Each structure stands twice: as structure tokens, then as C-alpha cells.
Amino acid sequence: MSLKSIFGANTMSRFLLMRTVSGAGLVLVVCLATFVAVTLLPGDAANFVSGRSASPERLAEVRERLNLNDPVAERFFRWGLRAVQGDLGPALTSPRQVSEIIAPRLRNSLILASIAAALLVPLAVATGALAGALAGGSMDRGLSVISLVLLSMPEFFLGTLLAYWLGVKWHLFPPIALFDAAQGPWSNPAVLVLPCLTLVITNLGYPARIIRANVAEAMSGRVVLTARLNGIPERRIVWKYALRNCLAPGIQVISLTLLYLLGGIIVVENVFQFPGIGTLAVEATQQRDLNVVLGLVATITVIYALVMLLTDTLIILVTPKLRTLRF
Amino acid sequence: MTKTNRVRLSDRIFARFRENRARTPALAACLGAGLMIAGPWAALAETPQVGGTLRAAWVGGGAADKLDPTTWLTILELARISAVFDRLTKINENGKPELMLAQAMTPNADASVWTVKLRPGVKFHDGSPLTARDVLYSFKSAIGRGYFAATNFSMIDLQKSRMVDDLTIEFVLNAPNAEFDRVVSDASASIIKDGTTDFSTTAIGTGPYKIVNWVPGVRTELTRNEAYWGNPVALDKLDMIEIDDDNARINALLSGQIDLAVNVPPYFASQLEGAPGYSVAYGSGSTAPAFYMRQDKPPFDKAEVRQALRLAIDRKKCVEVALDGRGTVGNDLFGPSHPSYARDIPQREYDPEAARKLLDKAGIGELQVELVTAPVVGMLECATVFKESAKKAGIEISIRQISPADLYNTQSVYLQVPFGTTEWKGVSFQEMARTGLLQSSFANETANKNPAFDAAFAKAEAALDPAARNAQFAALQRSLWDDGGYIVWGIQTPVTAFSDRVGGYEGLAGAEVGFLPSGIGNLWIKH
Amino acid sequence: MHLRELSPSGIVGTGIVLGVVAIALFGPIFFSGSTEIVGRPFMMPTPGHPLGLDGYGRDVLTRLMNGGLTILLLVTATTALVYAVGIPVGLFTALHSRALSASALWLFDCLLAFPPLLLVLLLAASTAGGVTAAVIAVAASQVPWVTRLVRAAASEVATSGYVDAARLRGESTWSIMWRELLPNIRATMLADLGLRITVSILLITSASFLGVGLRPPTADWGLMAAENRNGLALQPWAVLAPAAMIALLTVGVNLMFDAWPKTSGRRHSAELTENVA
């Protein structure tokens, strides 16, 4: 029975299948590369666990416990098998399981990132479309200078300023995200305000600029010119022709921005001491807890692959000429 | 905080800044004399109000955080130990042992056998009564678990020590020890329940607070122990929160997210003194920040290198910069507020020329070393001063900065790196030596493996006459001063900052004598 | 390209960049020596110290003047590394769209799964860390973008007649890559350069903030802004001055490179950059 007979001639399903396979491959390769990098370190995990002055017997014992004597391939295979079931093995610097440590942190980060994205995407589309529709005008130039300045600011700098002015000086929002990692930020939603604000401001410039460029391009196109000549109101032209035309690049830009958000979150979480995967990544790095680092890489890669899959699917759905294309 | 106050905050900060410069000598004079409180609102004596939640921030050890009272490494763990557990004795503000769970501690004629009578009617958090069995078990299991206890209590002969009755223990010692009532004040001598082996989720003690919830590296929620043998604490709830970042800790305090912050960077003290609604308390000033050189790792195995580095640090500048002038220069020794401190040893001065000569003599010439440190209260700043001042002696110090949580991480940094950073809080020379200078000491930061030193120390401890004992301790301090592995550059005045809602903090801030903060049970909050 | 061909914003941008680079290059000459500790931490500005002192009691102005060179060097190194890998691979895969090229591109794409700072942290965790690891990691996170861009631009050129003509003349792949393709995609590359430089500056600065980049007491604008955060309330200049330099540099670079494609008369290159980046 061929694949084609399972999925039929439906190009959409075939496309999704190919993308899923490629995404899975990506996760596999990234995890393998990280696993090897972490394994080939001078002094293995046993050294980190038991300290450099540990006796040879203790080292041997730890090595046995962590199965460090088995071949790398076998260990990766076993790690992968368990990882698929959500078990990322034991942490090196605390008596807990890696998945147990990552899960609440990941949820906190996802909450933060989702709120930031929910604010960021409409804001970027609105400012980008506005500037693009009025390309060359004073509004456009003003917005472009603002977006440039925002692009140029390191996240930690803006975060520190906001924490000081809005948190310490004016007492508007908590400058530190103090809440129990296990309870989650909803136990004190105010702690989300400043990290979200920082993420939105520093990540707004890039997608807004690109959407602006696309809208400006569409506005100078032949379709819009014809529409204008036919007396269709400008507002309708922007919405119906210009924006629709840049839907596909827009989605791509937004998905990229979401991935940038995932990176920006590392800095922002550390500025506000937000207990998410960003602070965890830094803690694990500093403590050389390589199992946690590996677990984080695996988790983030899966998220990346999912976002990419979703993006590609959306682009196909909104672009009529791609919908009928054969892959 | 009213609006006018807010607007004028910056002016006030600046004014306070200048004022403090003028006040520094007076502050220095207060060192060792106990506590100094600044701010017009602070000194009012008030009766504690019962109830309320106090949120306090400490610097902690991250996910490696433990509840076991014998394996502590950070001040957060120490503060929690003193909240949850009691010992037989504690060291009071005057540096003297004071009875806690013991009702009496009596030595025999040569101080080789000590009889301890326990306070009757003491109950553990789970309601079970405290007996001599628990005390014997606590020492036995502490020694068995290693860490500090293995050496600190090595004088106890566990085979011969015995329970006389339910409330009486007879401690038989391997060698006479005239200071055994000091020895058992150590955090590792916290009394746990007979048979306890698991500290992975909670801990049961007899202390003023009970653990409700513990998230390692994040927070510990504590509640009042109603059945406490002393006066029950005023607070309904005490939240001990871990905030390692200095900036974050201060911001949390200034925005009202927490009520108390320990280890405030000295330069912040002036800002807080100027800010209405906050008070700052200065501890008794016997905390000794230091750099350690491991004598078993090159180039620190050469005595000349260690001596040269000690001469190559500009201590005055360190105190000025790292402690914002709130402290005194150190003399490579510990415990200046204790009677055993060797006061006759001359103060070591900054002398890059002498350092260079020492290195030349040892045939080293240019020296390059890596110093590992973290951004906690003055350490990184002093390392920077050190780097700068050592250049004049032809020594190139590169600084490796790590996170505060990593400083005492035995898996990566602590006792591993050849040239590292440490801090000893308020301990006397003998307490410090037991914990960190004997061959078997757990915290042997300088890899001091010297049988002659150990023997001389044992001899000194057995001396019954305090004056003779201190003379022998002084001789040992001299050898440490001459060619040990420590650079104690300053004696620091710990700064603790509070919102004005907090009462009863004098004990917590002031009791930096001995490792444990003893005043944690006196805290209360206005509501 | 002549200066008069630049748009006004391009001129402003070029001016800013030249100014910042001049400070970075010549600052150390005119403000040599006294990066030493001269007073109490976070002292407010005085006539002798117009920008006050930092958290270690060092003169902010002197450190500011000495702090530009590192970031310029690091960014240059990172960008050079990115293009040294990205251009040859991009050109090669444009000419040979076979399995080898496809798998090379796919492997590069795997790098995109790492948020750049996670890559920096990972490299810092698995090596001794330090600024070399940061530079390599930041470069690695940029390489896939440049490769994609070069490939897209070069593919377009490769379908034009003169590459085929060169092939017929018997020129080697190597020579076609350098002599036919590269000169024709220069404008596209220049349009992209601004973004790469900005991203590199921000990432390296952020790495220093996270403690896995430059180490104190290096005088560096990014590190200065990060380590003096604590004193924002006491002595804001210690943070604001270096942060302003970074912002000036990135704004200037953006203005400057944004203006280039317009003057080079190849409009499509701008679109290409934006669609691929």
C-alpha cells in the first residue's frame, strides 16, 4: 500500500505529511547534535554531579547510575525513547526530574509569550499597514523612526528602565515577577505587565517594518491603481487589496516574530526574574546542568517545528495559487 | 509614600550620600558594638502586633537548595535552619553561648565529659516530645552525613556518649574541650527527630516556625509554631523568598513586593536611608569576605605566591569601593569581634614592591592567575580593585564571574577552583578553624593539610584556662597570617533593609555573631 | 557610490556611524590610562567627572571612550564569520541544486530552531564560555539567514544567460561563483548587512548581560550598561551613556544601510531581503 493511497491525491495532506516528517527530522538532528556536544565535553556528567575532588569509586558509582558507560548511540536512543514519552531523565544538580522542572517553567513562559504575541501581532499589523498605506508621508516617517529606535534598544536596557520608572518610582506594576513557579503567573497577573510590555516594545519594530514594506509595495501595484481609478474608497483599497496581498508574507513575518519572542524571552525573563524557561536556561548553564539544557533544547525545538508547520499550513490556506499546487 | 516625597527622592539620595561620607568614622567606631539603625522611624520601641505575613528576600543556592540542617551552604539555608530548628545552645549578641534546648550543660573537671540536661516539655512540629534519644541521634546522623559536622563534632565519642534518662545526655569527648557549649551551637547541631533520614520535601524541628510549603530555589512558606517552648512568634506566616539579583531584590523592596531584604549592596544603603518608608539596619560587622587560594594547586602551592598576593591587594580601596566605606580593612584573619582574635598581629598593608620582590625571589616573575567571583555584596567590586592593584606588582588577575547561586556550588565552583571567593559570617577563629582549616574540615577552602596545625589546634582546645587557650589560638592565627591561603581584605557591616511595616528586626540584623541569625523569631509586621 | 546619491536619512545615518566609530577608535587615544578606580561607587557627575562614576568608582566618561572598540571588533568578527560561511555555501547551492545542496541547506536550517541566545548559552555551557563562544554562537545563528539570502539572489542571477555562457566557456564552478555571481548580488548583500550588524550588536550585548559574553572589568558599552543597572536610581549616566552609544550605533547603521539599495537602483534587492530575512 503506497503512501499515496493512504493520503489520496490530496495535496494538502501530502504537504502536511512531508512537513511533519521534516519537522520530526529537525527535532531528531538538533537533539542528537546537542546530545553529542554535551557528551563529548571534557569531564563527563559524573564529574559535574560528584565534584572534581570526588573519589574514583564515587565517580564509578555515579557513572553507573547515569549509565555513562554505555555507547553514546545507545544512550541517545534510550534518551530519545523516553523523551518521546515526556521523560527527559534526571537533573544533575537537583534530585528532581528534568521534565518536572521544565513543565511549570514552560507553562509560565508560554503564558508570557502568548500574551505578548496577542498584543504584538495586531499592533505590528496596524502600525505596519498604516505606515505602508501612507508611505512617504510624515506619519510614515515618524513611525519608521520610532520603530528604528525600538529595534535598536537591547531588551535588558528597556526592561531595566521600565522596572525602575513604572515599578519602583511610580508603583504602577511589580518590577519583579515574584510568584511561585508551580502556581503560575495567574496567581498574581500584575507581574506579567512589565515583561509583556518590554517584549512587545522591543519586538514591534521588525515585523512592523516588513509589513510596511509589503503594504507599500502592494499600494503602488497595478491592482490598487485600477481600484483607485474606479473610485473605490481608499480605506477599502487598503483592507481589500493591499492587506490581502501581503497576507502570506505577513504570516511568515509573524511566525518569525513569535520565534524571536522565544529568544527575547530569555533576556526579559532574567531582567524581571520571571520563573520561565529563559531564567531556567541561564540557571542550568551556570550550574552546568547539561541534562536540563538538553531537555530545554528538545522542548524549544519541538515548539519551533510546530510553529513552522502551522505557519506553512496557514500560508497555503491563504494563498489560492499555492492551494492547488502539487508538492 | 506621598507624592512630594517621591519627587524629591533624588535630592534626598544625594543629600544622604554626602551626609554618609561624613558619618563613616562614627559608623566604624560602632563596629563590634552591636547594631546600628538608621532612619528616623527605626528606633521606636513598639509592642509586637500578632498576625500578618512577612515576605523576606534572601540570596540562595538555586535548585540545589536543601532542608537538611547539616548540608547548608548559603545564608538562606542558614536563616531557614534557625527558623525551623533549635540547637542545645546559641551564641548571643555578646559572642557568648546561651542555652536553648539545654537547660544546663556541665563539664567534668577536665572538660572531657559534658552532661546536658534538656528543657522539659519541648515538642517537635508533629507533636512528639523532645527526648535525649533525639539529641543523640541528631549528632550521630550529622556526623554520619559528613559536611561540616564530620569535623565540627569529631571530638564527640559516639560509642561512649549515652542517654542517662529521657532528658539527660552524657557526652564523652575524645579529648578535653573547654568550649563544648560553643561547639553545639553550630547549625549542623540542629536537633532533629530520632530516625529522620529524609529532608527531600519537608523538615521537622522544634523551632519557632513550621514549614508549610517549600519550593527549592524559589520560596519557603513558614507558619507559627503555636507549641513553641519559648514565646511563640508574632507572625502568622513568614515567606522566605530567594532573589539572587541585587537589583531585583532592591526593586522588590522599593515596590512593596517584599518587606525585608538581606545582603543589600552597601551603596544602596544611602538610597534607602533617604527614602521614606524604609529603614536600614547594619549588623555587628564581623562578616569577613575573603579570597581563598588552594594550597594544593599551582601556583598557590608556593608560599611566596600566596604572600605576594596578600601584599598586592589594596585593602583600603577595597573597603572604599566594595563596601562603600561601610566596614574596616581585614588582616587575613577571622573573627575580630571575638576574644580569641589575635589583636597583636600588625595590620598588613598594600605593598606591590614587596610582592614583586617575593615573586622574583621565588623565580616566578610575571604571575597570571584566574580569580572566580560573583556579584554579591562587594565581592566582584573588590576583585576588580584587586586586579587593578595587583598589576603594580606584576600580577595579572583575570576575573571569572559566576552567578551568586553558583558560588557555593560544590559541583562546579566551591572547593574546586584554585582561586575563589568566600565569606565567613561572624565566626570566631576556633569555629572557623574547625570548619575550614583542619585536614578533615569540610569547608577546607585553602586545602590546608597540615598535621602540625591540627595537633596544635587540638592542644589549644583542651586548655581549660581561657587566656592560655587564646594565646595558643593566637599562635595559630600567626601561622595563618604568615603563609595560609586566605586573603581577608575587609570586615563588612552587613546591610539589611526593611519596610517600615517590619518590627523586631534588630535581632535578625544584629546577630551576625556566629553563623546563624538568631533574631528571626522576633520579627513582626504592622497591619 | 557617491555621498550625494544618498538620501538625507542615509547621510544622517552615515554621519552617526562615522561619529560613533571615531569615538570608538580615537577615544582610547585621548582618554588613555585612567580607567582606574577614582572614588566611591555611583558618584554623581562632578566637574572632574562629567558623567559621574560607575558601580566600581571608575570614571564613566573614560570608560565610555574606551568601551567602543570591543563592540566594533566583536561585531566585525561576527559579521565576517557569518559572510565567510554564508556566501560560499549560498553561492554553491545556487549553482548546484542537488541532494548535497539540499541537505546542506536543511542542516543549516536546523540552526534556526535555536533561539540565538539559547545557542549562546548552550555553547557557553558546553565550553569554557567566554566571548569566543558568544561570537561563534551569534554567527551560527545568523549564517542560515545569509545563506538563504545569497542563494535566493544568486539563483536569480544563475538563470540569466551569462552564467550559462561562462559555463560554455568552460569556467570552473569556483570562478563562476566569484566572478559572475558575487558581483551581481552585491547590492542585495549590502541591503542585508545593516540588519546583520544590528542583530549582532544586540545579541552580543545581551550575551554580556546574561553573563556569557564579555567579562568584567572589560570596558565595553554593552557590559557597562548591564553591570551598572543596579545604580540606575543613584547615578543614571553610568547606564544611560553606554546604552545611548549602542542605540546611536544601531540606529546609524540601519539608516545608513537602508539608504543604500535606493541609490544603487536595484529595488528588488530590498524586497528580497525583507522576504527572506
GROMACS .gro file of C-alpha atoms in nm, chain A residues 47-53 92-96 105 160 163-164 167-171 173-183 188 191 271 273 283 286-288, chain B residues 1 6 9-10 61-64 213 215-216 218-219 221 241 243-245 247-249 251-252 254-258 271 278 402-403 405-406 409-412 415-416:
model
   80
   47ASN     CA    1   3.232   1.482   3.726
   48PHE     CA    2   2.972   1.752   3.740
   49VAL     CA    3   2.747   1.552   3.965
   50SER     CA    4   3.003   1.441   4.215
   51GLY     CA    5   3.252   1.725   4.210
   52ARG     CA    6   3.603   1.726   4.080
   53SER     CA    7   3.760   1.607   4.404
   92LEU     CA    8   2.219   1.665   3.751
   93THR     CA    9   2.214   1.936   4.014
   94SER     CA   10   1.891   1.862   4.195
   95PRO     CA   11   1.714   1.543   4.291
   96ARG     CA   12   1.424   1.609   4.055
  105ARG     CA   13   0.850   2.690   3.371
  160THR     CA   14   1.553   4.791   3.346
  163ALA     CA   15   1.116   4.827   3.603
  164TYR     CA   16   1.258   5.140   3.758
  167GLY     CA   17   0.773   4.969   3.909
  168VAL     CA   18   0.992   5.134   4.167
  169LYS     CA   19   0.924   5.500   4.108
  170TRP     CA   20   0.558   5.514   4.020
  171HIS     CA   21   0.447   5.191   4.188
  173PHE     CA   22   0.332   4.741   3.831
  174PRO     CA   23   0.555   4.495   4.015
  175PRO     CA   24   0.914   4.531   3.888
  176ILE     CA   25   0.992   4.171   3.979
  177ALA     CA   26   0.786   3.871   3.874
  178LEU     CA   27   0.754   3.719   4.217
  179PHE     CA   28   0.534   3.415   4.213
  180ASP     CA   29   0.569   3.052   4.279
  181ALA     CA   30   0.680   2.876   3.961
  182ALA     CA   31   0.440   2.594   4.041
  183GLN     CA   32   0.136   2.819   4.086
  188ASN     CA   33  -0.065   3.748   4.052
  191VAL     CA   34   0.362   4.055   3.731
  271VAL     CA   35   1.553   4.114   3.387
  273GLN     CA   36   1.333   3.729   3.741
  283GLU     CA   37   2.048   2.882   3.572
  286GLN     CA   38   2.560   2.845   3.511
  287GLN     CA   39   2.522   2.527   3.710
  288ARG     CA   40   2.626   2.318   3.410
  328MET     CA   41   0.497   5.731   5.023
  333ARG     CA   42   0.866   6.084   4.552
  336LEU     CA   43   1.371   6.137   4.622
  337SER     CA   44   1.671   6.211   4.404
  388GLY     CA   45   2.152   2.849   4.620
  389GLY     CA   46   1.903   2.780   4.342
  390ALA     CA   47   1.772   2.434   4.269
  391ALA     CA   48   2.047   2.276   4.481
  540ASN     CA   49   0.545   2.469   5.161
  542VAL     CA   50   0.990   2.509   4.654
  543PRO     CA   51   1.367   2.468   4.619
  545VAL     CA   52   1.213   2.978   4.490
  546ARG     CA   53   1.050   3.014   4.829
  548GLU     CA   54   0.646   2.932   5.334
  568ILE     CA   55   1.189   3.421   4.902
  570ILE     CA   56   1.609   3.664   4.493
  571ASP     CA   57   1.973   3.637   4.391
  572ASP     CA   58   1.997   3.950   4.178
  574ASN     CA   59   1.890   4.492   4.161
  575ALA     CA   60   1.583   4.271   4.167
  576ARG     CA   61   1.595   4.237   4.545
  578ASN     CA   62   1.337   4.678   4.336
  579ALA     CA   63   1.114   4.423   4.504
  581LEU     CA   64   1.107   4.950   4.696
  582SER     CA   65   0.792   4.849   4.513
  583GLY     CA   66   0.643   4.681   4.817
  584GLN     CA   67   0.664   4.325   4.683
  585ILE     CA   68   0.870   4.223   4.983
  598GLN     CA   69   1.940   5.546   4.886
  605TYR     CA   70   1.227   5.226   5.473
  729ILE     CA   71   2.977   3.339   3.804
  730SER     CA   72   2.625   3.368   3.942
  732ALA     CA   73   2.384   3.085   4.324
  733ASP     CA   74   2.694   2.910   4.195
  736ASN     CA   75   2.801   2.502   4.438
  737THR     CA   76   3.035   2.218   4.531
  738GLN     CA   77   2.971   2.057   4.195
  739SER     CA   78   3.120   2.332   3.987
  742LEU     CA   79   3.630   2.398   4.681
  743GLN     CA   80   3.709   2.326   4.316
   0.00000   0.00000   0.00000
